[in-house]
PDB file of C-alpha atoms in Angstrom:
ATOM      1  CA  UNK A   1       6.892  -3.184  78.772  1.00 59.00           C
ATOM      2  CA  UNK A   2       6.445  -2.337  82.605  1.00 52.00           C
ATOM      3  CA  UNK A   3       3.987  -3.799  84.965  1.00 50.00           C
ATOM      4  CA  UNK A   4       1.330  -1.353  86.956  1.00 54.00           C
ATOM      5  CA  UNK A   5       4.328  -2.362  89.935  1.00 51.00           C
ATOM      6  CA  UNK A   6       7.162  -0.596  88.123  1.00 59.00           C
ATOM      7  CA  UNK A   7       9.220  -3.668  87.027  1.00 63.00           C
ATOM      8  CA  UNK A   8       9.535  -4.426  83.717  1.00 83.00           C
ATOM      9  CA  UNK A   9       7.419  -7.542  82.198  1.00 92.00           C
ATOM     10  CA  UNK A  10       9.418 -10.611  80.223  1.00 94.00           C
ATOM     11  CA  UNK A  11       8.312 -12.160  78.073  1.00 95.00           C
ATOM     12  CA  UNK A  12       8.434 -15.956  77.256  1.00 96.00           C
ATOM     13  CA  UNK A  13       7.694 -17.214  73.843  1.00 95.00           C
ATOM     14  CA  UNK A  14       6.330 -20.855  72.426  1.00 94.00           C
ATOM     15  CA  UNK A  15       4.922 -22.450  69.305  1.00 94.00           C
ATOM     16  CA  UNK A  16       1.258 -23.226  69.118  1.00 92.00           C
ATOM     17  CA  UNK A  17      -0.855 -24.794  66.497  1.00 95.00           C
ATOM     18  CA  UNK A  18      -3.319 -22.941  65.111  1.00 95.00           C
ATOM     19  CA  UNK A  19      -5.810 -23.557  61.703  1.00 97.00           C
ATOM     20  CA  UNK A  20      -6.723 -20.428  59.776  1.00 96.00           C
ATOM     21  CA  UNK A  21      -9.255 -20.533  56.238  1.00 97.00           C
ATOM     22  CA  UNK A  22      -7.857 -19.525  53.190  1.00 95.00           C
ATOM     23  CA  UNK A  23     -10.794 -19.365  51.588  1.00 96.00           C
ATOM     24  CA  UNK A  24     -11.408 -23.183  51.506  1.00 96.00           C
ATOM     25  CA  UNK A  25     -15.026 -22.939  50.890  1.00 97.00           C
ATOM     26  CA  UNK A  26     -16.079 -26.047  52.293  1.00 97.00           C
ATOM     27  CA  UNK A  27     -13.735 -29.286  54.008  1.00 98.00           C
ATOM     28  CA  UNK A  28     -12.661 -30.669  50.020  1.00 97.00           C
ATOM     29  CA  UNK A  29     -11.600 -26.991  49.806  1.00 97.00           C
ATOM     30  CA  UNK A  30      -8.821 -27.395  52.651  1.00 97.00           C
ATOM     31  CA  UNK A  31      -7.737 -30.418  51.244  1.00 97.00           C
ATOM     32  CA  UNK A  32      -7.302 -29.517  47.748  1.00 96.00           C
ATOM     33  CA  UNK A  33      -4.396 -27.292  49.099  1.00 95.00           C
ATOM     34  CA  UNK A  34      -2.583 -30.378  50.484  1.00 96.00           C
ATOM     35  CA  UNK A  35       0.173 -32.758  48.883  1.00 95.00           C
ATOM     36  CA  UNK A  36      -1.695 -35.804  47.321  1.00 95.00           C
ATOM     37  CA  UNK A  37      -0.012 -38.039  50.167  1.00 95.00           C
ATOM     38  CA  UNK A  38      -2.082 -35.758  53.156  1.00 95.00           C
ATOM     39  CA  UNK A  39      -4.946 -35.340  51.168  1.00 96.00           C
ATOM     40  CA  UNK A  40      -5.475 -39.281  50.641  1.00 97.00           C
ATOM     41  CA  UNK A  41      -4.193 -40.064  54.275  1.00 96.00           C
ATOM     42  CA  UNK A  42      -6.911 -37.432  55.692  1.00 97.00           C
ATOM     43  CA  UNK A  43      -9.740 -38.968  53.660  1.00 97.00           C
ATOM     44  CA  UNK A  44      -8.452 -42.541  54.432  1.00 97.00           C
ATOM     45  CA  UNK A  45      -9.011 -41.730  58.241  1.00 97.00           C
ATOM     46  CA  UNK A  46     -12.486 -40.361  57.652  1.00 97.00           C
ATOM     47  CA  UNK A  47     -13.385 -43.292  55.579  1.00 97.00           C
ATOM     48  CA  UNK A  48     -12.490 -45.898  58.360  1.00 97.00           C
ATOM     49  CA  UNK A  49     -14.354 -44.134  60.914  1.00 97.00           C
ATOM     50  CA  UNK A  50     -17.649 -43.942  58.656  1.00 97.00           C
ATOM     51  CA  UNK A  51     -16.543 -47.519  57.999  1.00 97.00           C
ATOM     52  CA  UNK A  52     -16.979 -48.432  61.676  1.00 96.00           C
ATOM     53  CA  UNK A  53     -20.288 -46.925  62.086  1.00 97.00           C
ATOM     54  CA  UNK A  54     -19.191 -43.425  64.223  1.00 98.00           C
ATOM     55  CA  UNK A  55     -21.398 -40.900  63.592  1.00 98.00           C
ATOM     56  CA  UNK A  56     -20.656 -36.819  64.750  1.00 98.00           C
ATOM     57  CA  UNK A  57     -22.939 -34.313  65.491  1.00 97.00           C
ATOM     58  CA  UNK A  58     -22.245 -30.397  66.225  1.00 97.00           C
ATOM     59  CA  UNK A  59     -24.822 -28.965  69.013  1.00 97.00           C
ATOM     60  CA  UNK A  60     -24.879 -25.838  70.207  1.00 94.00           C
ATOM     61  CA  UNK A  61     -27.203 -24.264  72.932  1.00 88.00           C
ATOM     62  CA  UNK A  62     -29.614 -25.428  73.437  1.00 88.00           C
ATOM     63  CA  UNK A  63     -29.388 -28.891  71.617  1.00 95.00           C
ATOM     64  CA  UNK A  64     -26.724 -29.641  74.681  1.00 96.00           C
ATOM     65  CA  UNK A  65     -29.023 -30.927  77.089  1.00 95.00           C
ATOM     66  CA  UNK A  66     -28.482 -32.970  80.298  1.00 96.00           C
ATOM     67  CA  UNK A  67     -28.029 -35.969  78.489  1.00 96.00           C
ATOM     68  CA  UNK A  68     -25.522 -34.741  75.946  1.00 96.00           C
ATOM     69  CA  UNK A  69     -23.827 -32.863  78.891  1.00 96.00           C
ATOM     70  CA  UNK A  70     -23.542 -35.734  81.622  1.00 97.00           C
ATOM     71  CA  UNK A  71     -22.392 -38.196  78.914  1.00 97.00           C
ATOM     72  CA  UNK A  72     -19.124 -35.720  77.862  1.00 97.00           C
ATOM     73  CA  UNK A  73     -18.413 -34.796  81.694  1.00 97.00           C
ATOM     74  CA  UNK A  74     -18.184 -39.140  81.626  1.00 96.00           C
ATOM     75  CA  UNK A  75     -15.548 -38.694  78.586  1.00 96.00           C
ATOM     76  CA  UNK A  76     -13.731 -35.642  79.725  1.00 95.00           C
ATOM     77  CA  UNK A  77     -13.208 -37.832  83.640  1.00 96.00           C
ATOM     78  CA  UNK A  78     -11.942 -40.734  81.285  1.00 93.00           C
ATOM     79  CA  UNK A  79      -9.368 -38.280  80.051  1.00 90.00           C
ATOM     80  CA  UNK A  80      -7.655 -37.931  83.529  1.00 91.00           C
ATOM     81  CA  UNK A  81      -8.378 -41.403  84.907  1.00 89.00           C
ATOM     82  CA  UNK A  82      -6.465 -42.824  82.228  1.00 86.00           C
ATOM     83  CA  UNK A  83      -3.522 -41.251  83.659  1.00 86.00           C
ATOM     84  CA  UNK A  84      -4.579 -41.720  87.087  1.00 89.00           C
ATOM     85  CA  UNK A  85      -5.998 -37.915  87.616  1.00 91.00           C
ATOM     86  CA  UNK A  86      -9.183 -36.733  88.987  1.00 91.00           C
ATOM     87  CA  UNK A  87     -10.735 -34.254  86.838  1.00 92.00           C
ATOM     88  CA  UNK A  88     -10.679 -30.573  88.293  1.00 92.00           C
ATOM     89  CA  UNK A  89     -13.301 -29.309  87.208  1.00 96.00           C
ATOM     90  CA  UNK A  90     -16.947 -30.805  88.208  1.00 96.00           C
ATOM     91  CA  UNK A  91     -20.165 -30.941  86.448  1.00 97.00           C
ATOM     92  CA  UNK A  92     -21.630 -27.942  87.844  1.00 97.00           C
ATOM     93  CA  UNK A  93     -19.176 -25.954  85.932  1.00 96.00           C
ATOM     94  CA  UNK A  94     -19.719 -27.080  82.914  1.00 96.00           C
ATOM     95  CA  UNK A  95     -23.371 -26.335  83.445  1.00 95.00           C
ATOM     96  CA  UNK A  96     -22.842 -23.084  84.442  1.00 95.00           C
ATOM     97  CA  UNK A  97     -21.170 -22.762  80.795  1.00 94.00           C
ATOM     98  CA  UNK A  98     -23.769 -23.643  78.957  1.00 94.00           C
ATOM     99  CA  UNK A  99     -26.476 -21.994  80.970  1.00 94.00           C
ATOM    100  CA  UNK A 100     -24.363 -18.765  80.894  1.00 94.00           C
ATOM    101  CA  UNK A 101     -22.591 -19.081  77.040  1.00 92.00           C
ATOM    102  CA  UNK A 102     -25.294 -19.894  74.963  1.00 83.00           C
ATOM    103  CA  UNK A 103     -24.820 -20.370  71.502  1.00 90.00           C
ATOM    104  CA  UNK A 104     -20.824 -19.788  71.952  1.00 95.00           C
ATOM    105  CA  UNK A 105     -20.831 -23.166  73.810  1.00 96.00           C
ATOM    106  CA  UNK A 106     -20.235 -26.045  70.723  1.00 97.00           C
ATOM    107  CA  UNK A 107     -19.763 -29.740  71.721  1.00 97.00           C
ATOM    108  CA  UNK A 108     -18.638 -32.211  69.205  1.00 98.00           C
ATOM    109  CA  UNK A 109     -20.852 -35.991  70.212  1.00 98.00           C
ATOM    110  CA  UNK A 110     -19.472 -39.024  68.406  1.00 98.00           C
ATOM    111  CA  UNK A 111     -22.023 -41.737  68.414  1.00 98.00           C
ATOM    112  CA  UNK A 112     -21.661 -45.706  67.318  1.00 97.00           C
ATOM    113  CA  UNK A 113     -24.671 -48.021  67.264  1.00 96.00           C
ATOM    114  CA  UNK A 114     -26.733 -45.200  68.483  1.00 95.00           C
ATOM    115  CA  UNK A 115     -24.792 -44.839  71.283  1.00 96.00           C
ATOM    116  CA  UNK A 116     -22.770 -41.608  72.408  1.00 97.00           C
ATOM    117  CA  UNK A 117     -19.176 -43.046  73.141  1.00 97.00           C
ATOM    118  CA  UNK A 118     -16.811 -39.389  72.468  1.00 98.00           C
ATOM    119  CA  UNK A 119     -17.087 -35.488  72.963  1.00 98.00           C
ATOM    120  CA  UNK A 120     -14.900 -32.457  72.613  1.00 97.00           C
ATOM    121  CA  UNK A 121     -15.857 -29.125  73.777  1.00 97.00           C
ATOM    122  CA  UNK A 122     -15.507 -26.005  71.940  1.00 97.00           C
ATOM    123  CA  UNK A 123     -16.416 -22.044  72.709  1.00 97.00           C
ATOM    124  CA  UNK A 124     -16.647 -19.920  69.874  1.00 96.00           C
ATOM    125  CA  UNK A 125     -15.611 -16.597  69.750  1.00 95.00           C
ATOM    126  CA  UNK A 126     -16.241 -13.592  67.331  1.00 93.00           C
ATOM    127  CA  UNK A 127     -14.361 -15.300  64.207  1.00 96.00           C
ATOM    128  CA  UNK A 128     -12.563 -18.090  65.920  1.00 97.00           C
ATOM    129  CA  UNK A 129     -12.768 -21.418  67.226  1.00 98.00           C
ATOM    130  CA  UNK A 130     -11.549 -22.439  70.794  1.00 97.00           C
ATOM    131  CA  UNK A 131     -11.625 -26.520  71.527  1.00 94.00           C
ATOM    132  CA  UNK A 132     -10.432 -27.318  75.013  1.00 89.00           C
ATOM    133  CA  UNK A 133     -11.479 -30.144  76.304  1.00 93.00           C
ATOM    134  CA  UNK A 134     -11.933 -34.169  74.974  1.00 94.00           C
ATOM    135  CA  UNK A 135     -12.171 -37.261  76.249  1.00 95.00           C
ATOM    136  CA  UNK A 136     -13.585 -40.849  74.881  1.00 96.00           C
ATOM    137  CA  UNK A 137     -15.123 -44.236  76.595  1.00 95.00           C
ATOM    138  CA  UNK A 138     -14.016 -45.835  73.529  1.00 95.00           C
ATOM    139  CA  UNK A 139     -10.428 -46.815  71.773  1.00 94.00           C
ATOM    140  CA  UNK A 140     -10.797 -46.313  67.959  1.00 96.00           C
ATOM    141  CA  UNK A 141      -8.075 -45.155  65.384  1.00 95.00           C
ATOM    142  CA  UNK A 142      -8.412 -41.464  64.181  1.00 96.00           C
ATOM    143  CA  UNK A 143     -11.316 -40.932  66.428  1.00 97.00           C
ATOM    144  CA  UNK A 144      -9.536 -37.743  68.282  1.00 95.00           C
ATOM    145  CA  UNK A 145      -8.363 -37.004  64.958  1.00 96.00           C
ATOM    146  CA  UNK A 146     -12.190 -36.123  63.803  1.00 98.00           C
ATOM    147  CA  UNK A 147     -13.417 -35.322  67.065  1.00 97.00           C
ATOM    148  CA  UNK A 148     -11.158 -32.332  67.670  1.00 96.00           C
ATOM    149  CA  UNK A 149     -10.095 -31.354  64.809  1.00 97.00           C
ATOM    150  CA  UNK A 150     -12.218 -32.027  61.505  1.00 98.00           C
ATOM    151  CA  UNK A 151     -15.108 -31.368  63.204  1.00 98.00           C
ATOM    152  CA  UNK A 152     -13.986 -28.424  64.481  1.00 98.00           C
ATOM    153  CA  UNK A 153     -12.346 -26.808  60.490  1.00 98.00           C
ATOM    154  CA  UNK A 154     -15.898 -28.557  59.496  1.00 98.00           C
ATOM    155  CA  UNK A 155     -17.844 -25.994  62.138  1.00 98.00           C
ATOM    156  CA  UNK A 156     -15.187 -22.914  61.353  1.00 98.00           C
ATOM    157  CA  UNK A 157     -16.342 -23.118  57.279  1.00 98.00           C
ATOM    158  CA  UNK A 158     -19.739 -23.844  57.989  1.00 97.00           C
ATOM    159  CA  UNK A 159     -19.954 -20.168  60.820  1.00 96.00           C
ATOM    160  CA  UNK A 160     -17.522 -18.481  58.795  1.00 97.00           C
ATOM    161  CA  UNK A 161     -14.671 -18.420  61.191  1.00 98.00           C
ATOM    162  CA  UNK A 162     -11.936 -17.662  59.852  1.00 97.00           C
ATOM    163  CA  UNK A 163      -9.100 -19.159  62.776  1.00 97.00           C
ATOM    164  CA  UNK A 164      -9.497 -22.518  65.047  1.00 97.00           C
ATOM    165  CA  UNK A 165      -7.481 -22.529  67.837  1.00 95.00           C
ATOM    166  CA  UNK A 166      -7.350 -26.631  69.276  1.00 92.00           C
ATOM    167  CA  UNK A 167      -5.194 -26.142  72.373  1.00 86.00           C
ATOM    168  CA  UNK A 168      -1.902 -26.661  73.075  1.00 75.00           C
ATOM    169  CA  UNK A 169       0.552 -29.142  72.309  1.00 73.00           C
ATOM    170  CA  UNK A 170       0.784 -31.422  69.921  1.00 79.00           C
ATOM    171  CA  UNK A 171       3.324 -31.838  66.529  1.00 86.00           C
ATOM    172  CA  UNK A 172       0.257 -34.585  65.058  1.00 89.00           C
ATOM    173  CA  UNK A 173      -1.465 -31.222  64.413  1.00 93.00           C
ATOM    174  CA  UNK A 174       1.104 -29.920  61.308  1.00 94.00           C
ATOM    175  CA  UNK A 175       0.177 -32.807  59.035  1.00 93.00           C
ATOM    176  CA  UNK A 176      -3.460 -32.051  59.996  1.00 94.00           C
ATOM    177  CA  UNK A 177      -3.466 -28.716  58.523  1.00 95.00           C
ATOM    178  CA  UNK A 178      -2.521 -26.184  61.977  1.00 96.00           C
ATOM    179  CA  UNK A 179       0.564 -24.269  61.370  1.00 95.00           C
ATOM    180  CA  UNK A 180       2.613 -23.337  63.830  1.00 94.00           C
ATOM    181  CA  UNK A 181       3.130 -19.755  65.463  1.00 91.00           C
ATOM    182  CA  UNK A 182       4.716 -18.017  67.889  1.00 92.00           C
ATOM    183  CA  UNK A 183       2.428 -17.382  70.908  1.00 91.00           C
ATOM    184  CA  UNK A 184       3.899 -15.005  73.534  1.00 93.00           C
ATOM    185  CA  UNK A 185       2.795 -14.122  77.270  1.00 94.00           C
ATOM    186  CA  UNK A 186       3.846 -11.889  79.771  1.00 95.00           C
ATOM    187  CA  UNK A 187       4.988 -12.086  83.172  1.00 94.00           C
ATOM    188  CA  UNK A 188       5.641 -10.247  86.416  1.00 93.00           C
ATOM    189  CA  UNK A 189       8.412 -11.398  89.309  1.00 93.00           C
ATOM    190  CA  UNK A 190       9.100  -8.385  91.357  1.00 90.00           C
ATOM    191  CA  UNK A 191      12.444 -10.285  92.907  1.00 92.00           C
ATOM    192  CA  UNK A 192      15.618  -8.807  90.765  1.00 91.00           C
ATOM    193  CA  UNK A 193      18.051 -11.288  91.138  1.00 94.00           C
ATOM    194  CA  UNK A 194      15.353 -13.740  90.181  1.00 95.00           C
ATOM    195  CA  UNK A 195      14.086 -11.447  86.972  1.00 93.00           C
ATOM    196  CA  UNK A 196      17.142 -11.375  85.595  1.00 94.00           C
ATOM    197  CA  UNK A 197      17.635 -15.013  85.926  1.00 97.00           C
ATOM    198  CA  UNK A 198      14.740 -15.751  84.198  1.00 96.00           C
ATOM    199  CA  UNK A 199      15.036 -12.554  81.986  1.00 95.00           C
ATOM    200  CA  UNK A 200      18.547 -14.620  80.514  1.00 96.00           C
ATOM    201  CA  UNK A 201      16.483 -17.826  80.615  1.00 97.00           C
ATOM    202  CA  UNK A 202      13.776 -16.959  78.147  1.00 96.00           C
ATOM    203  CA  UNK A 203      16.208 -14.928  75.807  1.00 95.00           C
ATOM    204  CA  UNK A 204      18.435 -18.615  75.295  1.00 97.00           C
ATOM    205  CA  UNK A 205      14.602 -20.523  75.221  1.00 97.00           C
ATOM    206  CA  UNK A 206      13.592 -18.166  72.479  1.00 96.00           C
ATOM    207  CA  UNK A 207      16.288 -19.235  69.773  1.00 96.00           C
ATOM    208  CA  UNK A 208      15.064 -22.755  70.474  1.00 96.00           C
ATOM    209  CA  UNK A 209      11.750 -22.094  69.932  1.00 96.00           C
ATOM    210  CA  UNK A 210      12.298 -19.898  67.070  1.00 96.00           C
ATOM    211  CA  UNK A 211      14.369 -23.059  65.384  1.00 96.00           C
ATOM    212  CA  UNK A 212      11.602 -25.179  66.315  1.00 95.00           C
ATOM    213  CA  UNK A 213       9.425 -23.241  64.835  1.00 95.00           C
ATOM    214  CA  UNK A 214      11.269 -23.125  60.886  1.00 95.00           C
ATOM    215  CA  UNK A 215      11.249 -26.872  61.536  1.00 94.00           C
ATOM    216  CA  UNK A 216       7.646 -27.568  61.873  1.00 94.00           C
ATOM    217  CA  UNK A 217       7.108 -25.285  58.857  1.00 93.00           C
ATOM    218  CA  UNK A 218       8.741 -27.733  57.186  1.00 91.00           C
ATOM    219  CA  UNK A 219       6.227 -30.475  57.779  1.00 92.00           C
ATOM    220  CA  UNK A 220       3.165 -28.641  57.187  1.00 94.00           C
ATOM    221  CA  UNK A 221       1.179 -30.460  54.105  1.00 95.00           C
ATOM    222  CA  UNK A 222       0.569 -27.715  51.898  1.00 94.00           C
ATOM    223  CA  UNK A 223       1.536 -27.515  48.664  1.00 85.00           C
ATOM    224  CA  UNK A 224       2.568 -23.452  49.431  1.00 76.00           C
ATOM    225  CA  UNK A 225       2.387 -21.942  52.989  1.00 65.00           C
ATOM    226  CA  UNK A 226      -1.115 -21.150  54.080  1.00 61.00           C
ATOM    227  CA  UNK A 227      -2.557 -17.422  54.108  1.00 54.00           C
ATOM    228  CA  UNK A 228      -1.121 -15.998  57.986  1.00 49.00           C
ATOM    229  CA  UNK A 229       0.516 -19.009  58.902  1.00 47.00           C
ATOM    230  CA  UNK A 230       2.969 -16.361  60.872  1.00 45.00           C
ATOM    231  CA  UNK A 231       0.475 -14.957  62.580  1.00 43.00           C
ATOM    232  CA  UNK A 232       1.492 -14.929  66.275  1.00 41.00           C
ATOM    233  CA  UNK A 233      -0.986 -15.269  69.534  1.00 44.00           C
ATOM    234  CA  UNK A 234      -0.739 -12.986  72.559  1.00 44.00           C
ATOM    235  CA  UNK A 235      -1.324 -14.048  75.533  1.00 42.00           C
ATOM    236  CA  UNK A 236      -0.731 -12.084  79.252  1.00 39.00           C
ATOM    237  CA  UNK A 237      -0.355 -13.643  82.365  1.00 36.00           C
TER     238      UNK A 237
END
């Protein structure tokens, strides 16, 4: 493929973790396709958060008010000042998002004691899911498990969306239920010598990846390989 500039584009390739409804019906649904093992271990998670008193909601709109908004803009800071970051992105921007978005706009607030302590941010598209951002003031097992992603397969059944796209990274999404595919993008660099370089690079990378990719197959928990698991997703930069 050849850029408006003439050269040609290359493209690199990587794994990414994406969820996609096989006609689950409702959360049991998704389960039921697991191994016993994943099934109990999913529920067992769930359990000790309910256990523990955390509570989720899903608002959208205009249920995310200042309030809601101001206290995950507190949790996604904590993400990055954990690791001794500032955050990039302000406030402002994320009002601008929900002012502008609407509806598409979906946070995930995790409450204990009445008390919003957890949020993950989500923009939904025409049949898919998109979480992006997280962050917590609190340190509880499985808590990023359910804010980011069983809230967000919970919201996909309940809208009829039929793919959930969590982000990137992350092997602790395969025994979650997000099977892996190749995602691709495209890229210009008008210097030759440097092309071809990277031209030779990304055709060496791409056996790893693909190799990578049979091997997380492996550790998905389904009892047979969910519906479009090899579905890839394009992106062009």
């Amino acid at each position: 493929m050849a850029s408006e500039f003439g050269a040609p584009l290359l493209e690199r390739c990587a794994v990414q973790f994406t969820w996609r409804d096989a006609d689950y019906g409702d959360f049991e649904g998704f389960l039921a396709g697991m191994s016993s093992r994943k099934r109990k271990e999913i529920r067992r998670e769930r359990r000790r958060l309910a256990e523990q008193g955390f509570v989720f909601e899903r608002l959208s709109g205009a249920a995310i008010d200042e309030a809601a908004l101001d206290q995950f803009y507190r949790c996604y800071c904590m993400t990055y000042l954990e690791r001794g970051q500032h955050p990039y992105l302000n406030l402002d921007f994320f009002t601008r998002l929900r002012d502008t978005l609407g509806d598409a706009m979906m946070l995930v607030r995790a409450s204990i004691d009445g008390r919003a302590v957890a949020a993950a941010l989500c923009f939904e598209g025409d049949d898919a899911l998109y979480g992006r951002y997280w962050g917590s003031e609190v340190a509880a097992d499985f808590l990023h498990f359910e804010t980011c992603y069983y809230q967000g397969i919970e919201h996909c059944l309940a809208r009829g969306l039929s793919r959930f796209d969590p982000g990137t990274q992350g092997e602790h999404k395969l025994t979650r239920g997000f099977a892996p595919a190749l995602s691709r993008s495209l890229h210009y660099l008008e210097h030759d010598g440097f092309r071809e370089a990277v031209t030779q690079f990304c055709r060496e990378e791409r056996a790893y990846v693909e190799a990578y990719l049979e091997q997380c197959r492996g550790r998905l928990p389904f009892r047979q390989p969910p519906a479009g698991d090899e579905a890839a997703a394009n992106h062009e930069d």
